Amino acid sequence: MLCHPSMLTKASIKSIDVPTAWACAEHDMSFSQAFRLQAEAIFAARENKTGFVPFEFMDYAGTVHGFASRPNVAYEDIKAGYEDSLSQTVEWFRKTLTS
């Protein structure tokens, strides 16, 4: 589970070999929308191939880098993004860690 990731390269994304969920901020100086789309494309390109791992990318409107770890809940969009990303995390773990 990655929430508002940073300091990633295409090579580091390609090396991920476990199920991965991404909670992405709408405005993120460390993980731009363009790079986020490239990251998702890397995972999507593996579908139906050796090396495929389950993945999901969720975008949270009105949020900025850090919203899932230190949200300013005075702003409704940020509060909603924080709560929804927490739900995403729980559901992802239920889906991928249970058999």
mmCIF file of C-alpha atoms in Angstrom:
data_model
loop_
_atom_site.group_PDB
_atom_site.id
_atom_site.type_symbol
_atom_site.label_atom_id
_atom_site.label_comp_id
_atom_site.label_asym_id
_atom_site.label_seq_id
_atom_site.Cartn_x
_atom_site.Cartn_y
_atom_site.Cartn_z
ATOM 1 C CA MET A 1 0.000 0.000 0.000
ATOM 2 C CA LEU A 2 1.510 3.282 -1.092
ATOM 3 C CA CYS A 3 -0.022 6.570 -0.009
ATOM 4 C CA HIS A 4 1.192 9.655 -1.856
ATOM 5 C CA PRO A 5 4.475 7.961 -2.893
ATOM 6 C CA SER A 6 7.699 9.837 -3.538
ATOM 7 C CA MET A 7 11.273 9.292 -4.727
ATOM 8 C CA LEU A 8 10.272 6.574 -7.187
ATOM 9 C CA THR A 9 11.794 5.811 -10.548
ATOM 10 C CA LYS A 10 10.405 3.766 -13.410
ATOM 11 C CA ALA A 11 12.966 1.089 -12.543
ATOM 12 C CA SER A 12 11.817 0.928 -8.929
ATOM 13 C CA ILE A 13 8.186 0.644 -10.029
ATOM 14 C CA LYS A 14 9.044 -2.113 -12.505
ATOM 15 C CA SER A 15 10.750 -4.049 -9.706
ATOM 16 C CA ILE A 16 7.587 -4.254 -7.570
ATOM 17 C CA ASP A 17 6.539 -7.891 -7.562
ATOM 18 C CA VAL A 18 3.824 -7.968 -4.899
ATOM 19 C CA PRO A 19 0.194 -6.813 -5.014
ATOM 20 C CA THR A 20 0.214 -3.044 -4.696
ATOM 21 C CA ALA A 21 -2.417 -0.395 -4.082
ATOM 22 C CA TRP A 22 -1.741 3.281 -4.581
ATOM 23 C CA ALA A 23 -3.552 6.179 -2.878
ATOM 24 C CA CYS A 24 -2.655 9.217 -4.967
ATOM 25 C CA ALA A 25 -3.059 12.899 -4.181
ATOM 26 C CA GLU A 26 -4.582 15.136 -6.816
ATOM 27 C CA HIS A 27 -1.801 17.688 -6.356
ATOM 28 C CA ASP A 28 1.533 16.092 -5.553
ATOM 29 C CA MET A 29 4.936 17.660 -6.162
ATOM 30 C CA SER A 30 6.599 14.286 -5.477
ATOM 31 C CA PHE A 31 4.371 12.089 -7.666
ATOM 32 C CA SER A 32 2.963 14.058 -10.584
ATOM 33 C CA GLN A 33 -0.181 13.034 -12.429
ATOM 34 C CA ALA A 34 1.917 12.270 -15.523
ATOM 35 C CA PHE A 35 4.244 9.974 -13.565
ATOM 36 C CA ARG A 36 1.280 8.375 -11.792
ATOM 37 C CA LEU A 37 -0.180 7.463 -15.206
ATOM 38 C CA GLN A 38 3.177 5.998 -16.259
ATOM 39 C CA ALA A 39 3.304 3.926 -13.069
ATOM 40 C CA GLU A 40 -0.159 2.527 -13.685
ATOM 41 C CA ALA A 41 0.768 1.749 -17.296
ATOM 42 C CA ILE A 42 3.770 -0.266 -16.085
ATOM 43 C CA PHE A 43 1.471 -2.493 -14.022
ATOM 44 C CA ALA A 44 -1.195 -2.684 -16.718
ATOM 45 C CA ALA A 45 1.381 -3.811 -19.293
ATOM 46 C CA ARG A 46 1.962 -6.965 -17.229
ATOM 47 C CA GLU A 47 -1.644 -8.138 -17.420
ATOM 48 C CA ASN A 48 -1.962 -11.671 -18.811
ATOM 49 C CA LYS A 49 1.823 -12.054 -18.681
ATOM 50 C CA THR A 50 4.363 -13.656 -16.394
ATOM 51 C CA GLY A 51 5.115 -11.255 -13.590
ATOM 52 C CA PHE A 52 1.609 -9.844 -13.297
ATOM 53 C CA VAL A 53 0.636 -8.714 -9.810
ATOM 54 C CA PRO A 54 -2.720 -7.282 -8.737
ATOM 55 C CA PHE A 55 -2.754 -3.506 -8.451
ATOM 56 C CA GLU A 56 -5.067 -0.549 -8.045
ATOM 57 C CA PHE A 57 -4.622 3.185 -8.283
ATOM 58 C CA MET A 58 -7.052 5.540 -6.564
ATOM 59 C CA ASP A 59 -6.967 9.317 -6.949
ATOM 60 C CA TYR A 60 -8.286 11.539 -4.177
ATOM 61 C CA ALA A 61 -9.691 14.866 -5.365
ATOM 62 C CA GLY A 62 -8.684 18.021 -3.547
ATOM 63 C CA THR A 63 -5.736 16.385 -1.769
ATOM 64 C CA VAL A 64 -2.027 17.129 -1.627
ATOM 65 C CA HIS A 65 1.069 15.078 -0.804
ATOM 66 C CA GLY A 66 0.782 13.828 2.783
ATOM 67 C CA PHE A 67 -3.017 13.727 2.980
ATOM 68 C CA ALA A 68 -3.115 10.107 4.165
ATOM 69 C CA SER A 69 -0.617 10.521 6.983
ATOM 70 C CA ARG A 70 -1.040 14.083 8.226
ATOM 71 C CA PRO A 71 -4.351 15.398 6.952
ATOM 72 C CA ASN A 72 -5.727 18.824 7.706
ATOM 73 C CA VAL A 73 -9.252 17.685 8.506
ATOM 74 C CA ALA A 74 -10.476 21.273 8.554
ATOM 75 C CA TYR A 75 -10.741 20.895 4.759
ATOM 76 C CA GLU A 76 -13.577 18.591 3.737
ATOM 77 C CA ASP A 77 -11.834 17.235 0.592
ATOM 78 C CA ILE A 78 -8.724 16.359 2.564
ATOM 79 C CA LYS A 79 -10.726 14.782 5.382
ATOM 80 C CA ALA A 80 -12.713 12.709 2.855
ATOM 81 C CA GLY A 81 -9.527 11.673 1.037
ATOM 82 C CA TYR A 82 -7.930 10.633 4.313
ATOM 83 C CA GLU A 83 -10.938 8.576 5.384
ATOM 84 C CA ASP A 84 -11.405 7.023 1.941
ATOM 85 C CA SER A 85 -7.715 6.123 1.631
ATOM 86 C CA LEU A 86 -7.885 4.440 5.038
ATOM 87 C CA SER A 87 -10.862 2.407 3.791
ATOM 88 C CA GLN A 88 -8.948 1.608 0.609
ATOM 89 C CA THR A 89 -6.048 0.339 2.710
ATOM 90 C CA VAL A 90 -8.231 -1.906 4.856
ATOM 91 C CA GLU A 91 -10.079 -3.312 1.846
ATOM 92 C CA TRP A 92 -6.826 -3.886 -0.057
ATOM 93 C CA PHE A 93 -5.350 -5.845 2.830
ATOM 94 C CA ARG A 94 -8.552 -7.873 3.213
ATOM 95 C CA LYS A 95 -8.455 -8.681 -0.475
ATOM 96 C CA THR A 96 -4.777 -9.516 -0.779
ATOM 97 C CA LEU A 97 -3.748 -10.868 2.623
ATOM 98 C CA THR A 98 -6.587 -13.319 3.203
ATOM 99 C CA SER A 99 -7.135 -16.532 1.330
#
